[in-house]
Coordinates of C-alpha atoms in Angstrom, one line a residue:
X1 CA -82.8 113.3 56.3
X2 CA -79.4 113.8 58.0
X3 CA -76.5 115.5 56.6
X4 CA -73.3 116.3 57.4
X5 CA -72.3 119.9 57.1
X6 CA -68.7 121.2 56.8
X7 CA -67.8 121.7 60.0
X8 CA -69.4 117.6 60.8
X9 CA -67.1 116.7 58.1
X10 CA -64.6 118.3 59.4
X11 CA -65.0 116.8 63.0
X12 CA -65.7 113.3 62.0
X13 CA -62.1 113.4 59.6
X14 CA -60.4 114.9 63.1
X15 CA -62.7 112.2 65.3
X16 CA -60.9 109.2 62.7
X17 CA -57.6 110.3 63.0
X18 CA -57.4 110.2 66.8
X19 CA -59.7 107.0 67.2
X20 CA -56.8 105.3 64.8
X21 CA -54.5 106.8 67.1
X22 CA -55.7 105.8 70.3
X23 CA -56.8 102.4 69.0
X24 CA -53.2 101.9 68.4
X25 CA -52.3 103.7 71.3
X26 CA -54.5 101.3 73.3
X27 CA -53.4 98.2 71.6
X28 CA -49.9 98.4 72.2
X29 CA -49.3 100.7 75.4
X30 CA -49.3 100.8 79.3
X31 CA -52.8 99.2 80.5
X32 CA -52.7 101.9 83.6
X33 CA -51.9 104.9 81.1
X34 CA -54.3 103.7 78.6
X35 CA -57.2 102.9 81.5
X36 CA -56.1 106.3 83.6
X37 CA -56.3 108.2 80.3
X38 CA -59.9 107.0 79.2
X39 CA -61.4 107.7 82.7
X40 CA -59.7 111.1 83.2
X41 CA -61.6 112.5 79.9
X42 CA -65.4 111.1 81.2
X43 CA -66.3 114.9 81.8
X44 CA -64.9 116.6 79.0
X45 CA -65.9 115.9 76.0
X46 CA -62.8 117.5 73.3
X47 CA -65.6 116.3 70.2
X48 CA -69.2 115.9 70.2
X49 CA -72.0 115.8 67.3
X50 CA -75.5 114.9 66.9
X51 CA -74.5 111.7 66.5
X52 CA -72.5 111.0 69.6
X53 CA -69.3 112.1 71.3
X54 CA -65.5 111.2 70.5
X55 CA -65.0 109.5 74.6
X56 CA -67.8 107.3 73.0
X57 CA -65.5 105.9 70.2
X58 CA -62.7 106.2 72.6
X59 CA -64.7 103.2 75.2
X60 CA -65.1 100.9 71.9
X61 CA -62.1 101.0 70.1
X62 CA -60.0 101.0 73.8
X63 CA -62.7 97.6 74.1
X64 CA -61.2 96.2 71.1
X65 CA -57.9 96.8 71.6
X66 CA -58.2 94.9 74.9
X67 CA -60.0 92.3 73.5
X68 CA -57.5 91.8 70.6
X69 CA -54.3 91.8 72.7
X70 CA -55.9 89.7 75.9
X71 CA -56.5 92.1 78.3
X72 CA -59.7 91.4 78.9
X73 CA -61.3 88.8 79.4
X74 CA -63.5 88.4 82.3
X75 CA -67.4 89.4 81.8
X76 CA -68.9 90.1 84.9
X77 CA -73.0 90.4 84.8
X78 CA -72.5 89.9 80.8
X79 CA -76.1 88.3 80.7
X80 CA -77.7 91.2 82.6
X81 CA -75.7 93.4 80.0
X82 CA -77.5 90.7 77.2
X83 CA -80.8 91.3 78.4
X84 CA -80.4 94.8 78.5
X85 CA -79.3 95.6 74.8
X86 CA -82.1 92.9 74.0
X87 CA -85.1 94.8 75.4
X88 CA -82.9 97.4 73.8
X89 CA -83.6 95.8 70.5
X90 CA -87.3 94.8 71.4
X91 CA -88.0 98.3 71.6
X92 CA -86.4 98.9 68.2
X93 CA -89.2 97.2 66.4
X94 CA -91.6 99.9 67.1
X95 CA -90.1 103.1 66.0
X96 CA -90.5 104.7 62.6
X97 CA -88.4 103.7 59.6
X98 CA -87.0 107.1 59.5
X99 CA -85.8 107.1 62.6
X100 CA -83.5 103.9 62.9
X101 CA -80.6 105.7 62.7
X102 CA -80.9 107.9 66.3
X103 CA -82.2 104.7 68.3
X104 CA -78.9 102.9 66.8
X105 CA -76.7 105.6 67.6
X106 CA -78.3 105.5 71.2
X107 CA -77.6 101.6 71.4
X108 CA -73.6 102.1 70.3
X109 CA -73.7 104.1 73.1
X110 CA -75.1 101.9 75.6
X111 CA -72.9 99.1 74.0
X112 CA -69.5 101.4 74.6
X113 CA -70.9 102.2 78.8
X114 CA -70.8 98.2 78.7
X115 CA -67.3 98.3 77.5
X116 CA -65.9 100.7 79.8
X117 CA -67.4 98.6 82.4
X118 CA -65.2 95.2 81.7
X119 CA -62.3 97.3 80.9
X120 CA -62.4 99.0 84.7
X121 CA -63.1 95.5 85.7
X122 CA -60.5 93.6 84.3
X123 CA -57.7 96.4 84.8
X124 CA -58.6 96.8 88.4
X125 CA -59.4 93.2 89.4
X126 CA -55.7 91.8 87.8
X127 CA -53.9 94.5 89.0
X128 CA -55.5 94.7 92.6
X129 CA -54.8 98.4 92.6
X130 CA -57.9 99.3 94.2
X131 CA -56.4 102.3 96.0
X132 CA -54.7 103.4 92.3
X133 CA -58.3 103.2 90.5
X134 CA -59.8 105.5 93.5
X135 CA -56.8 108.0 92.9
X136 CA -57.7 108.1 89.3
X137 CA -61.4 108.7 90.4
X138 CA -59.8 111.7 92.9
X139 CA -57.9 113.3 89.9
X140 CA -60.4 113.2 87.7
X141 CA -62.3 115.3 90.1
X142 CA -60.0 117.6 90.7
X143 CA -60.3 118.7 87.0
X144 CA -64.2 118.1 87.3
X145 CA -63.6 121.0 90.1
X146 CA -61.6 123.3 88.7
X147 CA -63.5 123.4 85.3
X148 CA -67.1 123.8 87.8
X149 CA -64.8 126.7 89.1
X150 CA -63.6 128.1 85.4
X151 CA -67.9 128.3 85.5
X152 CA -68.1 129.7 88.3
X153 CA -65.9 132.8 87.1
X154 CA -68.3 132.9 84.2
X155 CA -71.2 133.6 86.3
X156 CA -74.6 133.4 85.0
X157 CA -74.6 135.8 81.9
X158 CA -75.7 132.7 78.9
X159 CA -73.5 134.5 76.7
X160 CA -70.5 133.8 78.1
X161 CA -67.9 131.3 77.4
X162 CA -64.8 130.5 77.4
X163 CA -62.4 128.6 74.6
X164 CA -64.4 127.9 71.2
X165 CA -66.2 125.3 69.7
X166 CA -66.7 121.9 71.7
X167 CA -63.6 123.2 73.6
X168 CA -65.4 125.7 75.4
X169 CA -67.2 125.5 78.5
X170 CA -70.6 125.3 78.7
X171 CA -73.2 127.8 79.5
X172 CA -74.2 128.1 82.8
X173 CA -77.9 128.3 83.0
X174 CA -79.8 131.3 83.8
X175 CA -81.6 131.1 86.6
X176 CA -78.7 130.5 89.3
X177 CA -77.1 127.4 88.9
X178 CA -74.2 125.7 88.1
X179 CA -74.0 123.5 85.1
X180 CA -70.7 121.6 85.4
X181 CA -69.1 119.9 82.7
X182 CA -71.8 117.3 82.5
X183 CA -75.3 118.8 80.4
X184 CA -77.9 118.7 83.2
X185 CA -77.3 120.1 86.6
X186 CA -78.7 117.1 88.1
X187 CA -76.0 114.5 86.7
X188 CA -73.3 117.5 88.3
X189 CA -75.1 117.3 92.0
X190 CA -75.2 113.7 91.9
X191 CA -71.7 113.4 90.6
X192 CA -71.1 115.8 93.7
X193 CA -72.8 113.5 96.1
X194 CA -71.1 110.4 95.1
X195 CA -67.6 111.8 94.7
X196 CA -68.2 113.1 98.2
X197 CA -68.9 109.7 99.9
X198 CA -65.8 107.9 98.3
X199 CA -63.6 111.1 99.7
X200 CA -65.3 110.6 102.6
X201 CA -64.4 106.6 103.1
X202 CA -61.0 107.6 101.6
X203 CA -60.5 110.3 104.2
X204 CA -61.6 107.7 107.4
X205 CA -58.6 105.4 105.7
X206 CA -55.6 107.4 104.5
X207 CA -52.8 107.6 107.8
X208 CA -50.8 109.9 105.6
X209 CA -51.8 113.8 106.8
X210 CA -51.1 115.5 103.7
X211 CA -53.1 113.6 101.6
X212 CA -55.7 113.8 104.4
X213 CA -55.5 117.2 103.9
X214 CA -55.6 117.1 100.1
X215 CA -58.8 114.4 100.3
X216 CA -60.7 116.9 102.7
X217 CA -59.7 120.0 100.2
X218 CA -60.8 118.1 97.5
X219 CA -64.7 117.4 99.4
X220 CA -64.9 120.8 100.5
X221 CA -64.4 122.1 96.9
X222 CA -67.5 119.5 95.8
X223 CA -69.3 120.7 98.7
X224 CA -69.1 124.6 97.5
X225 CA -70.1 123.4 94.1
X226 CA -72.9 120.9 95.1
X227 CA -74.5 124.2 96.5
X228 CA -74.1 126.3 93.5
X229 CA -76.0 123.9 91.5
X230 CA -79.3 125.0 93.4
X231 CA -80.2 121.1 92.9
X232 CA -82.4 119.7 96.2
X233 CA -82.6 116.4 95.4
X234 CA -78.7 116.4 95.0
X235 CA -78.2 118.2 98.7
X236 CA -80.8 115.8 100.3
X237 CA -79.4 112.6 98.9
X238 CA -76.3 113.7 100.6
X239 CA -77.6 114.3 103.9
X240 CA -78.9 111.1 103.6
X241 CA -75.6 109.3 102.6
X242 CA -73.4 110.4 105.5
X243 CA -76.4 109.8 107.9
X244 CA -76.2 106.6 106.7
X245 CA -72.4 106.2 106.2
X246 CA -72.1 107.4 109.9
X247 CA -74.4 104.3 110.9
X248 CA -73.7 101.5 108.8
X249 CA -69.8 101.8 109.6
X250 CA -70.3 102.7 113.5
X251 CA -69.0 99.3 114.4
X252 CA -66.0 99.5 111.9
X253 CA -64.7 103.0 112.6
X254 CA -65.9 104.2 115.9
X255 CA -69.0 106.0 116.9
X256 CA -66.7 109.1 117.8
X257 CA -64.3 109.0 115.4
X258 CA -67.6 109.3 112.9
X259 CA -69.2 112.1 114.7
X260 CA -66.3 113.9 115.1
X261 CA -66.2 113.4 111.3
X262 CA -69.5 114.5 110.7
X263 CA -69.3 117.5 112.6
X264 CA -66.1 119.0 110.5
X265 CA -68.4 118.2 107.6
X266 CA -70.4 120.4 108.7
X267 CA -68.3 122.6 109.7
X268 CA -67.4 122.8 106.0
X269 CA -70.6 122.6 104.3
X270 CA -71.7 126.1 106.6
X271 CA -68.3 128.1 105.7
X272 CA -69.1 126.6 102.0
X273 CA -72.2 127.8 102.0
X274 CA -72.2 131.8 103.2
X275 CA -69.1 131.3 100.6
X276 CA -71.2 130.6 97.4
X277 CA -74.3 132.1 98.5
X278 CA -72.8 135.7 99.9
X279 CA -69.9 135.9 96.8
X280 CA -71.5 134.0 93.8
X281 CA -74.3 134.6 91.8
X282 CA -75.9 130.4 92.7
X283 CA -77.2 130.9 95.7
X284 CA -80.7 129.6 95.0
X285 CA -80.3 126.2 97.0
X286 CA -81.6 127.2 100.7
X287 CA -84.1 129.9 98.9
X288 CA -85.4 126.4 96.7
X289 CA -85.5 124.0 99.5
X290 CA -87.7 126.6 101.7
X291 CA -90.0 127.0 98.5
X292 CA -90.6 123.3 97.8
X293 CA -94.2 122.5 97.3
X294 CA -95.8 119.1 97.1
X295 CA -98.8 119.1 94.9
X296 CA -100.8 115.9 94.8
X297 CA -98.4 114.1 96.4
X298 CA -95.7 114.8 93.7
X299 CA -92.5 117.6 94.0
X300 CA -93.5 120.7 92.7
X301 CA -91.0 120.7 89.7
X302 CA -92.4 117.2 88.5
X303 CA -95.6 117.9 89.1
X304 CA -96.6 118.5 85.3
X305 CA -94.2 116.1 83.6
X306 CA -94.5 112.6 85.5
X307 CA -98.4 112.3 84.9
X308 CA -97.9 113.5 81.6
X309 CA -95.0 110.5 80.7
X310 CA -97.3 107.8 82.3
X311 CA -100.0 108.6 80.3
X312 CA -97.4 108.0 77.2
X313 CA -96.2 104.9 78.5
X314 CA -100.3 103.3 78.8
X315 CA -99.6 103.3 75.2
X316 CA -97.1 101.3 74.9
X317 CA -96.5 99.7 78.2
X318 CA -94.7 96.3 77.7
X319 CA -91.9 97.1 75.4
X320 CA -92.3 100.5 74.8
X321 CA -91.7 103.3 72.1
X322 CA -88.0 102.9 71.3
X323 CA -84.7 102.9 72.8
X324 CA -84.0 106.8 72.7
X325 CA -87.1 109.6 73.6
X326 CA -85.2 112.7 72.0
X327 CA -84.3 112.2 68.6
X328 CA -81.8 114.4 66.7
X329 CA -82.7 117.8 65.5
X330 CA -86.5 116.3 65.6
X331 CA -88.1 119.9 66.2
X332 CA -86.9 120.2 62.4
X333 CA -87.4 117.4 61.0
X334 CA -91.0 115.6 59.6
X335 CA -90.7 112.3 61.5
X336 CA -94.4 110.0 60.0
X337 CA -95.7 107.8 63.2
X338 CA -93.3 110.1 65.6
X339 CA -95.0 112.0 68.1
X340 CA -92.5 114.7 70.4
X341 CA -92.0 113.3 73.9
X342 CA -90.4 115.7 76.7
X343 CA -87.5 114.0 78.7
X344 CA -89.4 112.6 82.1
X345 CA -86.8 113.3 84.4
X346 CA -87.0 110.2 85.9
X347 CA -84.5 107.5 84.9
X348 CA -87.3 104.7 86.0
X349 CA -90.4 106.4 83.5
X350 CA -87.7 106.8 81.1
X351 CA -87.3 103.7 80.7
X352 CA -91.2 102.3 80.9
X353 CA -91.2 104.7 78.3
X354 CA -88.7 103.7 76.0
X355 CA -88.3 100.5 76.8
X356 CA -91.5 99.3 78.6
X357 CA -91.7 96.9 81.5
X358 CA -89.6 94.6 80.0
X359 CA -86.4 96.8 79.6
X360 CA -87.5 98.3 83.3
X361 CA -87.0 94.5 84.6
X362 CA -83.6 93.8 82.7
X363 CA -82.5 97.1 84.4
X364 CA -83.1 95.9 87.9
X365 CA -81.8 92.1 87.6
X366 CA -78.7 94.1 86.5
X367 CA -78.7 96.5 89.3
X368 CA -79.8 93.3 92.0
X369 CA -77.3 91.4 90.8
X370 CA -74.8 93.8 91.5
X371 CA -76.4 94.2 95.0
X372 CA -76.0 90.8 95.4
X373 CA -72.2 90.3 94.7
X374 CA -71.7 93.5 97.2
X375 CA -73.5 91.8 99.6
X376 CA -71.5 88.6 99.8
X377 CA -68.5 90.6 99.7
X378 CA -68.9 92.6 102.8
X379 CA -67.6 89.6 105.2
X380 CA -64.5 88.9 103.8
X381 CA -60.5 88.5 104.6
X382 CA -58.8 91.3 102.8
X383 CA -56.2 92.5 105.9
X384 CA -56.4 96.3 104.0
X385 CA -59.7 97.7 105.9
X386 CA -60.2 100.3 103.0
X387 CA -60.8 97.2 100.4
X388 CA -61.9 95.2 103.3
X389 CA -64.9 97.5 103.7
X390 CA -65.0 98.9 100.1
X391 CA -68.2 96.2 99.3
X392 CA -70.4 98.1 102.0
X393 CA -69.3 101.6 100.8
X394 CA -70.4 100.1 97.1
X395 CA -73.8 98.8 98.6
X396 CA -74.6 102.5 100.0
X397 CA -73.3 104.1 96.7
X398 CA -75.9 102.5 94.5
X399 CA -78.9 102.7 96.6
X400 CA -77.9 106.7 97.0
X401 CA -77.5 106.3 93.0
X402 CA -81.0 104.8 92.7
X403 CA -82.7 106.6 94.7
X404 CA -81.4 109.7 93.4
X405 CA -82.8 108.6 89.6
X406 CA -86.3 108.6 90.6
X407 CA -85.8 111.9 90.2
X408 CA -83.1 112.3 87.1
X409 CA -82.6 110.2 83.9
X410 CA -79.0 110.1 83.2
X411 CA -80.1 107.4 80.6
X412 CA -80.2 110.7 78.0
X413 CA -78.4 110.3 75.1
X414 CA -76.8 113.8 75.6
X415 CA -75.4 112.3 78.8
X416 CA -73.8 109.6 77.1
X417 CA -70.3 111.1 79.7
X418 CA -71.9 111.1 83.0
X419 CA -73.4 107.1 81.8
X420 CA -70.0 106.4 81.4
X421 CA -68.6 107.4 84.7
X422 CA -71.3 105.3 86.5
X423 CA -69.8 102.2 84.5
X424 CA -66.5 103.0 85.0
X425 CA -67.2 103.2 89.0
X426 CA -69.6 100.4 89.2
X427 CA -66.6 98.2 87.3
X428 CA -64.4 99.6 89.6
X429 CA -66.6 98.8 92.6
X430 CA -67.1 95.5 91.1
X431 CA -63.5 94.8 90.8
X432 CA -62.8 95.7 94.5
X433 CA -65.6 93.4 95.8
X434 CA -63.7 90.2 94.2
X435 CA -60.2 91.7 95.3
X436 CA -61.4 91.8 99.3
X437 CA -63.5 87.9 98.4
X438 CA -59.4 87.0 97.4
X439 CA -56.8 88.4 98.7
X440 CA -53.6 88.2 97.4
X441 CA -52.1 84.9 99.4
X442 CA -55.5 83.1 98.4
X443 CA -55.0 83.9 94.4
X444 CA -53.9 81.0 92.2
X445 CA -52.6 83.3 89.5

């Protein structure tokens, strides 16, 4: 049974008050304040519980309020999103009575990352502020840096923190590496990596040298940190981005211009580096990426738990065991017909698991489908070549992304923030794809 104690009282009476607030905040003020606002706060969470986290009541009332007062009302992909929350309520049927409450607190979740995905949409694709919505994504990681650098003060003693309560920072784990604001170092070095290829296709853009300068500052700071999260995957996936970044746009920008590019990048990433490593305590990465083993033909660090999650999902392999695999406070609770499941790291066993082969498939037409509007967006007659190659840059963005999640789940309910700055850029993306397809002089309206 779940209770509330004081201090969950306490917090959901707080948690009210400001949804009421921002619901009428949302309803009746600026779009671009409202929008700017909601995207800025992804990282930080100012209230969480075991039952989700204020941004998440935030996404659905702000959905609402748009709703209610017309400012959305385009639906991009909305029966991909369908199929999605329906294999989402497939799964349902099979977990224990006792435990419908956590697997419907998961789904409000994955119903407010929908949300925040037209919102972005709409709000970007009638304003055609493409260039605005990337600014708001390059301010929001300047706070994302300067909190990874409040961490990196903190070092790696687990006892320290700084502020109190849900305000504080989180604990930086203790073998080396940073945590960022987001709960799992992995969703922090892929954050890295994809903030790092949009300052890098804003840098190859902007004609104005201070904010060149600013952009560059910006990735540099990303870089340091992407180190000091010791994460492998996270460093190789970017190597793997510019190297593909440098080809795909060799045409577009200039072969030179792009090496010339690439070798200030790494430039940066070597000063970075003997930075973090020689006057930080996470300075793991290079020692982790000489270390790597492969055992069977699997990375040494998922070498016990991907056999073990495909054994679990033989047992239920078609719609699986349930929307969520962690349940709240389940190592105290006596759950009938539950058996404890350890996260996979790996968003695509993750979901076999929860949500079986059906739930897998909704996933991908969602993802293809997004491929595919990308795709017919890349020749089109936007005269601004930032927005004019933006659908290429979005195609190279979400294979990184997938490709990077064989390896990660960020479909966790704990990392219900990082889900929702994946929606916010894929909308965003999204958006810009049908801005470059029509141009202002061929709009209507």
């Amino acid at each position: 049974m779940m209770d509330f104690t004081s201090g969950q009282y306490l917090q959901l009476i707080v948690g009210l008050v400001l949804v009421l607030v921002a619901f009428i905040g949302a309803y009746l003020g600026p779009e671009r304040a409202v929008v700017t606002l909601l995207v800025l706060l992804l990282p930080f969470q100012p209230i969480t519980s075991k039952f989700g986290t204020l941004n998440t009541g935030l996404a659905l009332l702000v959905f609402t309020a748009f709703l209610l007062n017309g400012r959305i009302r385009r639906f991009p992909l909305l029966v991909f999103a369908g199929l999605i929350m329906l294999a989402y309520l497939v799964s349902f049927t099979q977990v224990p009575r006792a435990t419908y409450p956590d697997h419907f607190f998961y789904m409000l979740a994955m119903v407010a990352n929908f949300g925040i995905f037209f919102i972005v949409y709409n709000y970007v694709s009638r304003s055609g502020n493409v260039r605005g919505f990337f600014n708001i994504l390059l301010w929001m990681n300047v706070l994302f840096d300067l909190y990874c650098f409040a961490q990196l003060l903190m070092g790696i003693d687990p006892g320290a923190a700084l502020g109190m309560g849900d305000l504080s920072l989180q604990a930086n784990r203790a073998d080396s590496r940073l945590a960022g604001p987001f709960t799992a170092v992995g969703m922090t070095a892929e954050y890295l990596v994809i903030q790092i290829m949009l300052l890098l296709h804003m840098y190859m853009h902007e004609s104005k040298k201070t904010k060149k300068v600013f952009v560059a500052s910006v990735a540099m700071a990303n870089l340091a940190f992407l180190v000091a999260t010791g994460n492998r995957g996270g460093f190789i996936i970017l190597v793997l981005g510019v190297v593909l970044y440098l080809f795909w746009f060799r045409r577009e920008l200039g072969l030179g211009k792009l090496l010339a590019s690439a070798a200030v990048g790494s430039v940066m990433l070597a000063v970075m580096s003997v930075v973090v490593v020689t006057l930080t305590d996470f300075n793991v990465l290079y020692e982790r990426l000489l270390e790597t083993e492969v055992k069977e033909g699997l990375p040494d660090s998922r070498y016990y738990i991907w056999p073990h999650a495909w054994e679990r999902i033989q047992e239920a392999p078609v719609i699986g065991h349930g929307p969520r695999v962690r349940l709240i406070e389940e190592e105290l609770r006596n759950i009938p017909g539950h058996q404890f499941m350890p996260y996979p790291h790996s968003a695509y066993l993750f979901l076999l698991y929860t949500t079986g082969i059906v739930g897998l498939l909704a996933w991908f037409a969602f993802f293809f489908a997004l491929y595919i509007r990308f795709r017919r967006a890349k020749r089109n007659p936007h005269p601004d070549p930032f927005i004019a190659r933006l659908p290429k840059l979005s195609i190279l963005v979400l294979v990184l992304f997938l490709i990077d999640q064989m390896k990660v789940a960020m479909l966790r309910f704990n990392l219900s923030d990082y889900q929702q700055f994946i929606f916010v850029l894929l909308g965003g993306l999204l958006a810009a794809a049908w801005i470059a397809m029509h141009p202002p002089q061929q709009r209507s309206t």
